[in-house]
Short mmCIF file of C-alpha atoms and ligand atoms in Angstrom, two decimals:
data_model
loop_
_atom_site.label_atom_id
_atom_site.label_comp_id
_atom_site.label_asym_id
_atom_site.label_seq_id
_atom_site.Cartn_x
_atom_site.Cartn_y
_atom_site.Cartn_z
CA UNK C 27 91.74 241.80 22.41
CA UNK C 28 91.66 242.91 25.87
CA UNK C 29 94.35 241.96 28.05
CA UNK C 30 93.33 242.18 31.92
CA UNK C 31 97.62 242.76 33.22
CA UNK C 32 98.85 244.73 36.03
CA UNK C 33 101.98 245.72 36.58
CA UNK C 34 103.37 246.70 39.64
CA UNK C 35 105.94 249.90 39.01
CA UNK C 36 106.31 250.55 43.23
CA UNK C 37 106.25 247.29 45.16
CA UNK C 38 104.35 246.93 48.00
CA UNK C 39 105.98 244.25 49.82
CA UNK C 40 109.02 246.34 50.60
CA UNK C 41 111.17 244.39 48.75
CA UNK C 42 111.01 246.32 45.53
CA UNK C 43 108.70 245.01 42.61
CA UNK C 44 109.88 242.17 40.26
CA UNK C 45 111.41 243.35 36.74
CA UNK C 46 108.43 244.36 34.14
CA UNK C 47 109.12 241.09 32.18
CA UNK C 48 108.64 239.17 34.69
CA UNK C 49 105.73 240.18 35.87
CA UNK C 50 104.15 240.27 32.45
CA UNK C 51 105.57 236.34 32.10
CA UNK C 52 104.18 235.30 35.49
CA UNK C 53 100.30 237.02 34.01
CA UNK C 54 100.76 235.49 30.89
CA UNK C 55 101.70 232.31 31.67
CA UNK C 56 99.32 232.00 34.54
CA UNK C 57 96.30 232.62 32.18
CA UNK C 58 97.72 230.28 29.89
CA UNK C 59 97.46 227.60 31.98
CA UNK C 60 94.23 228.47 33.86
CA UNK C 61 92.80 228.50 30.29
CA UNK C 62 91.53 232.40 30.40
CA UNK C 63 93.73 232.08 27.25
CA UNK C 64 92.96 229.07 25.31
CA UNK C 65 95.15 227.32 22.65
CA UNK C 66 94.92 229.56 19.05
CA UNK C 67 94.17 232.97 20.92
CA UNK C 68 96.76 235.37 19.01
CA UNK C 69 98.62 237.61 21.32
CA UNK C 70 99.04 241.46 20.74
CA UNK C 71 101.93 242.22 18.73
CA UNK C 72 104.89 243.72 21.01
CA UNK C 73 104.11 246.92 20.24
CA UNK C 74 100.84 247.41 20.65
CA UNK C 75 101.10 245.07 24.66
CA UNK C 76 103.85 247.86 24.84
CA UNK C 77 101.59 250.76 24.34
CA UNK C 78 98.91 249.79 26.18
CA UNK C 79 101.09 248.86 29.20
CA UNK C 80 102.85 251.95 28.96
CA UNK C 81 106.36 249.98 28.99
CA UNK C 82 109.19 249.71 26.44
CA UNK C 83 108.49 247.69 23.58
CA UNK C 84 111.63 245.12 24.63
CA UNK C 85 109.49 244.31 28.35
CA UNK C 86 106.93 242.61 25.65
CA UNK C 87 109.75 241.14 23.64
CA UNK C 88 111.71 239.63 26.27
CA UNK C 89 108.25 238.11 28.31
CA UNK C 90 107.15 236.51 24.98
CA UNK C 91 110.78 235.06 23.90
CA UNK C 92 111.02 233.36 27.83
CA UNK C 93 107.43 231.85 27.36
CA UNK C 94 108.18 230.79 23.63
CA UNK C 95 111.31 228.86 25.46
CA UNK C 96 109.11 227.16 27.67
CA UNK C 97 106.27 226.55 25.03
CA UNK C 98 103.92 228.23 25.71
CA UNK C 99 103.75 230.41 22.71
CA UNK C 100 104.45 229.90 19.37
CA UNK C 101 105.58 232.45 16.60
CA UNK C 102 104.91 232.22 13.64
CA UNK C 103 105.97 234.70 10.41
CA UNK C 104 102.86 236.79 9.57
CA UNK C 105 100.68 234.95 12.41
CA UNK C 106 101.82 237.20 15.27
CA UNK C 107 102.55 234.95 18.60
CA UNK C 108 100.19 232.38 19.73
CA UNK C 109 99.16 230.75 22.25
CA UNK C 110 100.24 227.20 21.93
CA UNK C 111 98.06 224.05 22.44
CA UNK C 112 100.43 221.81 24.14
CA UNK C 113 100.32 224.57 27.15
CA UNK C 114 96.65 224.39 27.97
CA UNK C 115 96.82 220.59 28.49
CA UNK C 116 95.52 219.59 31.83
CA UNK C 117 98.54 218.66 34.46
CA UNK C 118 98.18 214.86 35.18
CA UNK C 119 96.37 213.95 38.62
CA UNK C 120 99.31 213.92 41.67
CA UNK C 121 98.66 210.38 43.01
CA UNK C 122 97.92 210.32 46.72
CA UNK C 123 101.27 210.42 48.69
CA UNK C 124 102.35 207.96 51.13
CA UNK C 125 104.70 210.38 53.00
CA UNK C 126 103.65 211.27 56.41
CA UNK C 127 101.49 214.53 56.67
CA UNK C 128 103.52 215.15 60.28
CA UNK C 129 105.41 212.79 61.96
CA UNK C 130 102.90 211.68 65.07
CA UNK C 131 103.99 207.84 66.20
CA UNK C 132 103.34 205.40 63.80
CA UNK C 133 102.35 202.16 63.82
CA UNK C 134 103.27 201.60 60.09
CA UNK C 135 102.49 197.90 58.82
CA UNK C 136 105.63 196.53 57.24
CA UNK C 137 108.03 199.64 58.11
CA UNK C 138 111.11 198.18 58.76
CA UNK C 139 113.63 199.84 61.36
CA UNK C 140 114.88 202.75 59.43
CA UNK C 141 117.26 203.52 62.11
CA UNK C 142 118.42 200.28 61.75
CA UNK C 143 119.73 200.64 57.70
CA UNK C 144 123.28 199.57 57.59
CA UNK C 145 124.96 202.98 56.66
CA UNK C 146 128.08 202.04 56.84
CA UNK C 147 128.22 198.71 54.75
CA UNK C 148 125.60 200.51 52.15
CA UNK C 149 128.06 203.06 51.57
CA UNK C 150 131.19 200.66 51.22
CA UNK C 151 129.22 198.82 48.76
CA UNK C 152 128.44 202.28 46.98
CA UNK C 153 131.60 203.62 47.16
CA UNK C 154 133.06 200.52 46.00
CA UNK C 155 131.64 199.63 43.01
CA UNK C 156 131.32 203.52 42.12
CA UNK C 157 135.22 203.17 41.78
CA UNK C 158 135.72 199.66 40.46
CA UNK C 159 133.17 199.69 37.66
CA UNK C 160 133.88 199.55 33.96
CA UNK C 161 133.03 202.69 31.93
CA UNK C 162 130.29 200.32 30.30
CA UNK C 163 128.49 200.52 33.38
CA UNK C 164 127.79 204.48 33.14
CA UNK C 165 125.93 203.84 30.32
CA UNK C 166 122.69 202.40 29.40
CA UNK C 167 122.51 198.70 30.72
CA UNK C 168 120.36 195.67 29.86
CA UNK C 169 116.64 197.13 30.99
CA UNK C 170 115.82 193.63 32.88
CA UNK C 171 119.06 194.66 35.37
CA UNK C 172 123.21 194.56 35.73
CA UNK C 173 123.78 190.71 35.48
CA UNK C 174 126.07 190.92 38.65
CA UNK C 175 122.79 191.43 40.42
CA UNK C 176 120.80 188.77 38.99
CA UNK C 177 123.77 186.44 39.57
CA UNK C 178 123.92 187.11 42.73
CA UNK C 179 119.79 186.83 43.19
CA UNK C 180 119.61 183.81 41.61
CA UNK C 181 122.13 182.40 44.40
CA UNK C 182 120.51 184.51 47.13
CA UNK C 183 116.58 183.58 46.47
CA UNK C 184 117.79 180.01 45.77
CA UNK C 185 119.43 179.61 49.37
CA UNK C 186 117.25 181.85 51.43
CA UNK C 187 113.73 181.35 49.40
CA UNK C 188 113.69 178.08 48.08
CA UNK C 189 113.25 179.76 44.45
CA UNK C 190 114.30 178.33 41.59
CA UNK C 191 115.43 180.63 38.32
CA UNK C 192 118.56 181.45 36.57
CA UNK C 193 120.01 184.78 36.36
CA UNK C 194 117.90 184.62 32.53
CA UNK C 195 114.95 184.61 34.54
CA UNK C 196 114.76 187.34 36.59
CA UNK C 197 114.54 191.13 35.94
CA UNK C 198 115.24 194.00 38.80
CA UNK C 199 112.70 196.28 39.71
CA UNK C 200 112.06 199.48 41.30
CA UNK C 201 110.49 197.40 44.34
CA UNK C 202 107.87 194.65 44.38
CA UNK C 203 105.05 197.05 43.22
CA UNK C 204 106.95 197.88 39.63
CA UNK C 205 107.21 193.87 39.92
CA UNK C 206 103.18 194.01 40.09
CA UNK C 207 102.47 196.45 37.38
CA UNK C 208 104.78 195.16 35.07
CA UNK C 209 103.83 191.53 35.37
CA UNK C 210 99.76 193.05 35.01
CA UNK C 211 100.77 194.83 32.12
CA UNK C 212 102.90 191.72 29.92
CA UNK C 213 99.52 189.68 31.52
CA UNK C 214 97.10 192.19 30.05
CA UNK C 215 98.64 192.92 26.76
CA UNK C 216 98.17 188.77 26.36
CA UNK C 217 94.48 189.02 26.63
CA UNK C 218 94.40 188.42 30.36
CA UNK C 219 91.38 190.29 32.37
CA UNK C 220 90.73 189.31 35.50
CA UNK C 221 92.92 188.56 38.80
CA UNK C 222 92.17 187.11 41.95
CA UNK C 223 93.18 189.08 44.76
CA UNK C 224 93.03 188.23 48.61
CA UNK C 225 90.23 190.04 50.59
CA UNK C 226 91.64 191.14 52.83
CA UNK C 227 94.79 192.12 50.89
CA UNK C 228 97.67 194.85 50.42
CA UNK C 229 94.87 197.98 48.54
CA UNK C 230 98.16 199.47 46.80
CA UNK C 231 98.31 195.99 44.64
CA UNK C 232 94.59 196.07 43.90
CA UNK C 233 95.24 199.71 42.55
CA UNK C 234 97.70 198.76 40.37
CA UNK C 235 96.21 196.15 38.35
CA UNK C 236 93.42 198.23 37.84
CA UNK C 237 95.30 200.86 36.58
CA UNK C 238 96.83 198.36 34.40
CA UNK C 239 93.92 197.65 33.08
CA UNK C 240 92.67 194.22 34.51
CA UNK C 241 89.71 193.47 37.01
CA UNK C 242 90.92 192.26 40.85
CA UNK C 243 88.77 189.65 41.78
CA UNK C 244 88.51 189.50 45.58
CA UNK C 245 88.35 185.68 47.40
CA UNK C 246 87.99 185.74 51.35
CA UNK C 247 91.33 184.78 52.82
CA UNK C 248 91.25 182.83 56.75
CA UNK C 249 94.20 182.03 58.96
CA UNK C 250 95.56 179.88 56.42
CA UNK C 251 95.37 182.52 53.60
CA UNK C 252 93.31 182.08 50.72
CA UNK C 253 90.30 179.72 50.42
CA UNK C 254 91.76 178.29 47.45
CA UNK C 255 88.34 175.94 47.57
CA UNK C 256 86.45 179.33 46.28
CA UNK C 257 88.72 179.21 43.38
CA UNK C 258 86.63 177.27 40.76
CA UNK C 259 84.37 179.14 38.44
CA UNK C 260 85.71 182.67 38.97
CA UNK C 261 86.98 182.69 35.22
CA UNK C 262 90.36 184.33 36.18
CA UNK C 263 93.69 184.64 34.23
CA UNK C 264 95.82 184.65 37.55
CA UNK C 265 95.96 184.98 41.37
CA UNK C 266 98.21 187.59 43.36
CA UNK C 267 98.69 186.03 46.65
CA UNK C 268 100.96 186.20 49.78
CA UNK C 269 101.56 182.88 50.25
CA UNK C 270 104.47 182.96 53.00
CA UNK C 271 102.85 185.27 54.95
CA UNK C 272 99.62 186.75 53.81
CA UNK C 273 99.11 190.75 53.79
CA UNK C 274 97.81 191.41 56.32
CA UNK C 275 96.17 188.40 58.31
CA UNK C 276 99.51 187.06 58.52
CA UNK C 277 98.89 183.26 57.44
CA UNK C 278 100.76 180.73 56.13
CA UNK C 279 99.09 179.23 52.80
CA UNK C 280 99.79 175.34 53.55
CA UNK C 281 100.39 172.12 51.54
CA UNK C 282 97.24 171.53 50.71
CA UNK C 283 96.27 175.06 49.72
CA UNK C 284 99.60 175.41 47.71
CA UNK C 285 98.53 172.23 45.34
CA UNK C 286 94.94 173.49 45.39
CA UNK C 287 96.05 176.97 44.42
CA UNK C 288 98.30 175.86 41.55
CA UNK C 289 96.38 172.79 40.43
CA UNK C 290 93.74 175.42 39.77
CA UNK C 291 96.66 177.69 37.67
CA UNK C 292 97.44 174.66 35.56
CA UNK C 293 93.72 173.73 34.34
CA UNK C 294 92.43 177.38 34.09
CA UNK C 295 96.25 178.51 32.48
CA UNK C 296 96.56 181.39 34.69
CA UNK C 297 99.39 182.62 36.38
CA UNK C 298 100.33 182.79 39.91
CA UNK C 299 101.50 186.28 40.97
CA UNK C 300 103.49 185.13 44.42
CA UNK C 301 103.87 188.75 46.78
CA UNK C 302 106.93 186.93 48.87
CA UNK C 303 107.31 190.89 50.99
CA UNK C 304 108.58 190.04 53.86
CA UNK C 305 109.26 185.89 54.32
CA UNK C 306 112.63 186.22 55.34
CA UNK C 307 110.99 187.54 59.35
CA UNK C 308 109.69 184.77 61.27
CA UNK C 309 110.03 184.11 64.71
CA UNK C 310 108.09 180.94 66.20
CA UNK C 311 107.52 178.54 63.46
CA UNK C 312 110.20 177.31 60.26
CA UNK C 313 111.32 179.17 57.19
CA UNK C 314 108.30 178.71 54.60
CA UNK C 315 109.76 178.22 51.09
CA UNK C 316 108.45 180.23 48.18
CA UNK C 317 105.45 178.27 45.87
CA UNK C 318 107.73 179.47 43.13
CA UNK C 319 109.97 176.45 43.64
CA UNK C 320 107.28 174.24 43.49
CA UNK C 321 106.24 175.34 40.33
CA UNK C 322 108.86 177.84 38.35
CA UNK C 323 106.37 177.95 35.43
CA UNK C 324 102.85 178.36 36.79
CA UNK C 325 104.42 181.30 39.55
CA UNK C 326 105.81 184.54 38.61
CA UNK C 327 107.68 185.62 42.18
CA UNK C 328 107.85 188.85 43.04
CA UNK C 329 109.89 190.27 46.16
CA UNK C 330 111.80 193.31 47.15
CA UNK C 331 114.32 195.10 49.53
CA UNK C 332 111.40 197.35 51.18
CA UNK C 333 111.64 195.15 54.35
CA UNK C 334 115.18 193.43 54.35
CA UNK C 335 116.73 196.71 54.20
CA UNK C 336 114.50 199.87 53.37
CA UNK C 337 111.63 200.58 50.94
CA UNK C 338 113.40 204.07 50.14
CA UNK C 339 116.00 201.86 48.01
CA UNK C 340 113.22 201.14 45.73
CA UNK C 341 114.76 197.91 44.71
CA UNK C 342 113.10 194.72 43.89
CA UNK C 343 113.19 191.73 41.87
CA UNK C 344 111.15 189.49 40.14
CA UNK C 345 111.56 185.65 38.57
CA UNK C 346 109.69 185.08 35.79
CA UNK C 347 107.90 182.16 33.82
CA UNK C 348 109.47 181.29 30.47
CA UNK C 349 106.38 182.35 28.83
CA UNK C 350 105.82 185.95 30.17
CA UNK C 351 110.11 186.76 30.20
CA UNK C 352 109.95 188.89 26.94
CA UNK C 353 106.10 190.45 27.80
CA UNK C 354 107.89 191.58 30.74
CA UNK C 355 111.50 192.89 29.74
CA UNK C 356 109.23 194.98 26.89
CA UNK C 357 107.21 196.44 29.56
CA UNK C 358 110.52 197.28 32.01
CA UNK C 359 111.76 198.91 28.76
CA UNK C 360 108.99 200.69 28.03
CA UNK C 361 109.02 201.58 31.84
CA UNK C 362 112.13 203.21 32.78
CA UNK C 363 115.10 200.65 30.14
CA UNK C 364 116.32 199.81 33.84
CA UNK C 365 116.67 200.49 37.48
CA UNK C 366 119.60 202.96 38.52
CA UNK C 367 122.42 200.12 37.83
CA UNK C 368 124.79 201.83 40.61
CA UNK C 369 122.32 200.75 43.25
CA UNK C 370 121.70 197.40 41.54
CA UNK C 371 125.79 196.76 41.83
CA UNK C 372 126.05 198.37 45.26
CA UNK C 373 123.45 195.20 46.39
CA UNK C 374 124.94 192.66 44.62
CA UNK C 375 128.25 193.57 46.09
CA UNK C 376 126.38 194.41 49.67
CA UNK C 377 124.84 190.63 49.22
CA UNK C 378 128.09 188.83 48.07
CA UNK C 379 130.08 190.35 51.19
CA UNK C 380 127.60 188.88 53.53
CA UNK C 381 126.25 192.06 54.54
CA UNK C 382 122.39 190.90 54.05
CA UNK C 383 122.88 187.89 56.05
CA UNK C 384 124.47 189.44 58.78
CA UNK C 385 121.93 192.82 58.50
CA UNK C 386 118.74 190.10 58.98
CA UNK C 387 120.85 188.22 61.99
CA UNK C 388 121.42 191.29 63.84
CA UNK C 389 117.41 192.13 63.00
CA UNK C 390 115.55 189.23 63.33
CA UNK C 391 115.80 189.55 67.47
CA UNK C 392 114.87 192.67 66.96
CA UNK C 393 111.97 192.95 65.55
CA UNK C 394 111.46 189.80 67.74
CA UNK C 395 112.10 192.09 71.04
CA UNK C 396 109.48 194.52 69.56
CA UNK C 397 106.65 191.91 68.65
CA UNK C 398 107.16 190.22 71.66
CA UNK C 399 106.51 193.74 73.68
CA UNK C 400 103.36 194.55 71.55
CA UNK C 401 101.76 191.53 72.78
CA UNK C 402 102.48 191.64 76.13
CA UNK C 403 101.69 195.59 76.19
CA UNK C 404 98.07 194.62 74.32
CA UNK C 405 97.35 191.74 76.71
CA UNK C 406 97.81 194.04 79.46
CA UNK C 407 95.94 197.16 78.13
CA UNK C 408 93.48 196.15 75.47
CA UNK C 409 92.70 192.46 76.59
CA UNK C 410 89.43 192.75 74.49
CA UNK C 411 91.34 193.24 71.18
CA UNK C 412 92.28 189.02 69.53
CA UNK C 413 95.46 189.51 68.34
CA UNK C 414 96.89 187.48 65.27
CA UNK C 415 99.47 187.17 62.83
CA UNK C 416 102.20 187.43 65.22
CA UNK C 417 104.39 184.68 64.21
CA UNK C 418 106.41 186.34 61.42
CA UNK C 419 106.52 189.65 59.60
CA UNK C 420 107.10 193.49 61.20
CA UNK C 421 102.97 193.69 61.90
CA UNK C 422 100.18 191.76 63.98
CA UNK C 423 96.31 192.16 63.55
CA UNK C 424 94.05 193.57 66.40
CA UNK C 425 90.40 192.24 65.70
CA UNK C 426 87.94 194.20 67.55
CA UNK C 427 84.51 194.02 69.13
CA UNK C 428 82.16 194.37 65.68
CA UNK C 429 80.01 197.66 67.90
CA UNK C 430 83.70 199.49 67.40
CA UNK C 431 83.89 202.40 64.70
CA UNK C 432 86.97 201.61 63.14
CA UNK C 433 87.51 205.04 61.76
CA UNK C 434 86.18 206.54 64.67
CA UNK C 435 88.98 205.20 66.23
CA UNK C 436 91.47 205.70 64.12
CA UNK C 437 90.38 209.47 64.23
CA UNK C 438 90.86 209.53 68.23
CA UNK C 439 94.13 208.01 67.75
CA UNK C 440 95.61 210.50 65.33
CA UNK C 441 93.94 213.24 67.73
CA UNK C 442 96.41 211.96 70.68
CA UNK C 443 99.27 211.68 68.29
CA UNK C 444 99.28 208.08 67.14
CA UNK C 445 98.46 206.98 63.79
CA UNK C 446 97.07 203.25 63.63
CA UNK C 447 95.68 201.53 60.10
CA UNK C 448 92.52 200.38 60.12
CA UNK C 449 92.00 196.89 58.48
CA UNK C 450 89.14 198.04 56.51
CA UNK C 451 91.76 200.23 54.41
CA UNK C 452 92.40 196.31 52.96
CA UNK C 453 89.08 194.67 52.64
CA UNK C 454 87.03 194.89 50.09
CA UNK C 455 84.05 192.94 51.30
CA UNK C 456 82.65 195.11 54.30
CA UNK C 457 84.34 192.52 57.94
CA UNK C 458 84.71 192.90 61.37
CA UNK C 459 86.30 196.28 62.75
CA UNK C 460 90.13 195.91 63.29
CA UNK C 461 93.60 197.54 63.27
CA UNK C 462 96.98 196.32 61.14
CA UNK C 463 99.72 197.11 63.74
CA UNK C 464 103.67 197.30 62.47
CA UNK C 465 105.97 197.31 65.28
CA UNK C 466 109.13 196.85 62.47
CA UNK C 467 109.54 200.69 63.01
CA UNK C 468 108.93 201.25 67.36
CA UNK C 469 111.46 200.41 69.42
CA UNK C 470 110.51 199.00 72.77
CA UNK C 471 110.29 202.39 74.72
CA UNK C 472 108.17 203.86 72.04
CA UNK C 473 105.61 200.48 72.64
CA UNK C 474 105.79 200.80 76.17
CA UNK C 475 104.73 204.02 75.71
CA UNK C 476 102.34 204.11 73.11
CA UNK C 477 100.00 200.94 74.14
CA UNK C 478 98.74 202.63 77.26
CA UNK C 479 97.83 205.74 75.29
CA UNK C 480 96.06 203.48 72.91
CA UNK C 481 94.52 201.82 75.90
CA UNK C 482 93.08 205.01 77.04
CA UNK C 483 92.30 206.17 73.68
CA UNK C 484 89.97 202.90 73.24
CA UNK C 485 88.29 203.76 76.75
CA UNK C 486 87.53 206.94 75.31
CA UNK C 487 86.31 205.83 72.39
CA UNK C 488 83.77 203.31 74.01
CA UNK C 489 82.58 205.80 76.37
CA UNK C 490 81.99 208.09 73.54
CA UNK C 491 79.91 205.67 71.62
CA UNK C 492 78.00 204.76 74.86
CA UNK C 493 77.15 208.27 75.05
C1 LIG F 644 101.95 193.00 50.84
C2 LIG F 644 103.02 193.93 50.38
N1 LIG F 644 103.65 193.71 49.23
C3 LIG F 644 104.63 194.53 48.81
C4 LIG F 644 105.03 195.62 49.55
C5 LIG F 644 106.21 196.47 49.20
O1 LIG F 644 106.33 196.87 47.96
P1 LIG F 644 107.53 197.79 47.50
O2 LIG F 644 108.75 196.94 47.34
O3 LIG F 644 107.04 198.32 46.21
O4 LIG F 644 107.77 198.85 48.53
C6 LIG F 644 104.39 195.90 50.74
C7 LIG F 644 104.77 197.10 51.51
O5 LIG F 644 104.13 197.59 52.37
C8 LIG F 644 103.37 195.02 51.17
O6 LIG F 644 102.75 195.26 52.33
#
């Protein structure tokens, strides 16, 4: 067979060339996995790659004993070396990422304050249970989470959420989206096909149940959050909905919806997903308790740490109907058998000290201050835009005259240095240009500044179109 390899003996980069069996590796395992050599194809033996690269015969043997390490060849007595099949598999597709390109200004929806992330009691909490833990804990723990945690989230979500579930009930999660996927999964192993989702709703959640197998099944969503009235004859097996404070319209689902929505759970026998993100920020109107309490085995809750303290923790929880516990504890198994338990016990401990309550007291004004600057700045410099959802939450919705080209605009923006979210990112029925604006992440100076660039950006944008 011909072999097409080069090696370099001189070096032209100044730095001297690499050693011969490295080179020869680096070819070799290069057209392994570009597929020039497929799966099967029988190498030279070491001799004769020797000879014909004019090199000593223990170049050959050393490059083929590094790639038989990382298995890319196989040897086998009398069969020479070949090339072995598991190498030429195709690498899995690299899902989109959701870290920033640069860093321009950015009006994230539902970023919390990073700069605001209690350090210092994080790192007590770490450091202390680090130290006080029992061996047992450095091992493998029960998948569905360290019971010290779910203790303490049963008390927490009872007080603060109006949820009602014993530590038996709920399982900790790598943030509400795990939550998500691994109530889809336990749903869709059961038979289950298709969910209704809100339109407009959080695209990452439609995503995953698709992934997981089951159909979303969009229903319009108004100020008050779902139409529950469009509910009948949709043939679903369960609803994921944001009933405290819907992603991203920002409504509240209300009384009547609430019944509607699980009356209709009860005679159809689906399940109610609840998305309860970010509840616990609210600024003019009364806490709004989770539907979970209403109805602990119709709802399976999901909610998370993403915007109480950071999404980088990757922590969430979920409480969980009697009937879907063990669908869901398999799946967690088969998942990841458990979150990291040190940063389960560092929030339990972080919780039981009273550092939560005391984190959201010192950030509730906050993000308060920061809302209450975005809608002043966008009354005084895009008075055409109808603002909404700015009662609760770390993000308000900018609907805009329907002649605007949302991406247009969101092009322009990112031009000047500002990157804005356009609301069609969460519809799935085609709606009325807009933007999703989180302020949890821009301090007041940064809003200040940024509204009158947007301000002139829009201009721009107008006069362009009018052109
Ligand atoms: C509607 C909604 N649900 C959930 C999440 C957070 O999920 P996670 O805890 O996986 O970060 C977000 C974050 O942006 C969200 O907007």
């Amino acid at each position: 067979m011909e072999l097409l390899l080069t090696l370099d003996r001189a070096g032209d980069d100044g730095r001297g060339p690499l050693p011969l069996h490295v080179q020869l590796e680096e070819q070799l395992r290069d057209g392994i996995r570009g597929g020039q050599l497929a799966p099967g194809t029988r190498l030279p033996a070491t001799r004769e790659l020797a000879r014909q690269l004019s090199v000593s015969r223990g170049v050959v043997v050393e490059a083929y004993a590094q790639l038989t390490a990382e298995g890319y060849l196989t040897t086998r007595r009398g069969a020479g070396t070949i090339v072995a099949a598991v190498a030429a598999r195709p690498e899995p597709p690299v899902p989109p990422s959701r870290v920033p390109r640069s860093a321009p200004e950015d009006f994230h929806p539902g970023m919390p304050d990073l700069a605001g992330f209690p350090r210092a009691a994080w790192i007590r909490s770490l450091r202390t249970v680090a130290r006080d833990a029992p061996d047992a804990a450095y091992g493998y723990v029960d998948p569905v989470g360290a019971p010290e945690l779910r203790a303490t989230l049963a008390r927490y979500l009872g007080r603060a959420r109006g949820v009602g579930a014993p530590p038996e009930r709920l399982v900790v999660t790598t943030g509400l989206t795990q939550g998500v996927a691994l109530v889809a999964r336990a749903l869709a192993r059961r038979g289950a096909r298709r969910v209704v989702v809100e339109d407009p709703g959080f695209m990452v959640h439609r995503g995953v149940l698709a992934h997981c197998g089951l159909e979303p099944v969009p229903v319009a969503v108004d100020a008050e959050g779902l139409r529950t009235e469009l509910l009948d004859g949709l043939s679903a097996d369960a609803a994921l909905v944001t009933p405290a404070h819907q992603s991203p319209l920002g409504g509240v689902l209300g009384p009547r919806r609430r019944a509607e929505l699980l009356e209709w759970a009860r005679r159809e026998r689906a399940i109610v997903i609840e998305d309860d993100y970010d509840a616990e920020y609210r600024y003019d109107r009364g806490p709004v308790g989770a539907l979970q309490g209403l109805a602990p085995e119709l709802v399976a809750y999901a909610g998370c740490a993403s915007k109480v303290l950071a999404p980088g923790l990757r922590l969430g929880w979920l409480a969980v109907p009697a009937e879907l516990l063990d669908g869901v504890r398999a799946e967690k198994a088969l998942d990841d058998l458990g979150t990291p338990v040190f940063d389960q016990l560092a929030l339990a401990d972080f919780v039981e000290r009273g550092e939560l309550d005391r984190h959201l007291r010192r950030m509730r004004p906050r993000y308060r201050a920061r809302r209450d600057a975005l809608v002043a700045a966008l009354a005084e410099h895009l008075p055409t835009w109808r603002i909404g959802g700015v009662a609760a939450g770390l993000h308000t919705v900018a609907l805009l005259p329907k002649e605007v080209d949302e991406r247009s605009l969101l092009a322009r923006a990112e031009r000047s240095g500002m990157r804005l979210h356009g609301l069609s990112w969460f519809r799935v029925a085609p709606g009325p240009p807009g933007v999703v604006l989180g302020y949890g992440g821009l301090s007041e100076a940064a809003i200040a500044r940024l509204v009158p660039q947007l301000g002139a950006v829009y201009a721009e944008e107008l006069a362009a179109a009018a052109r």
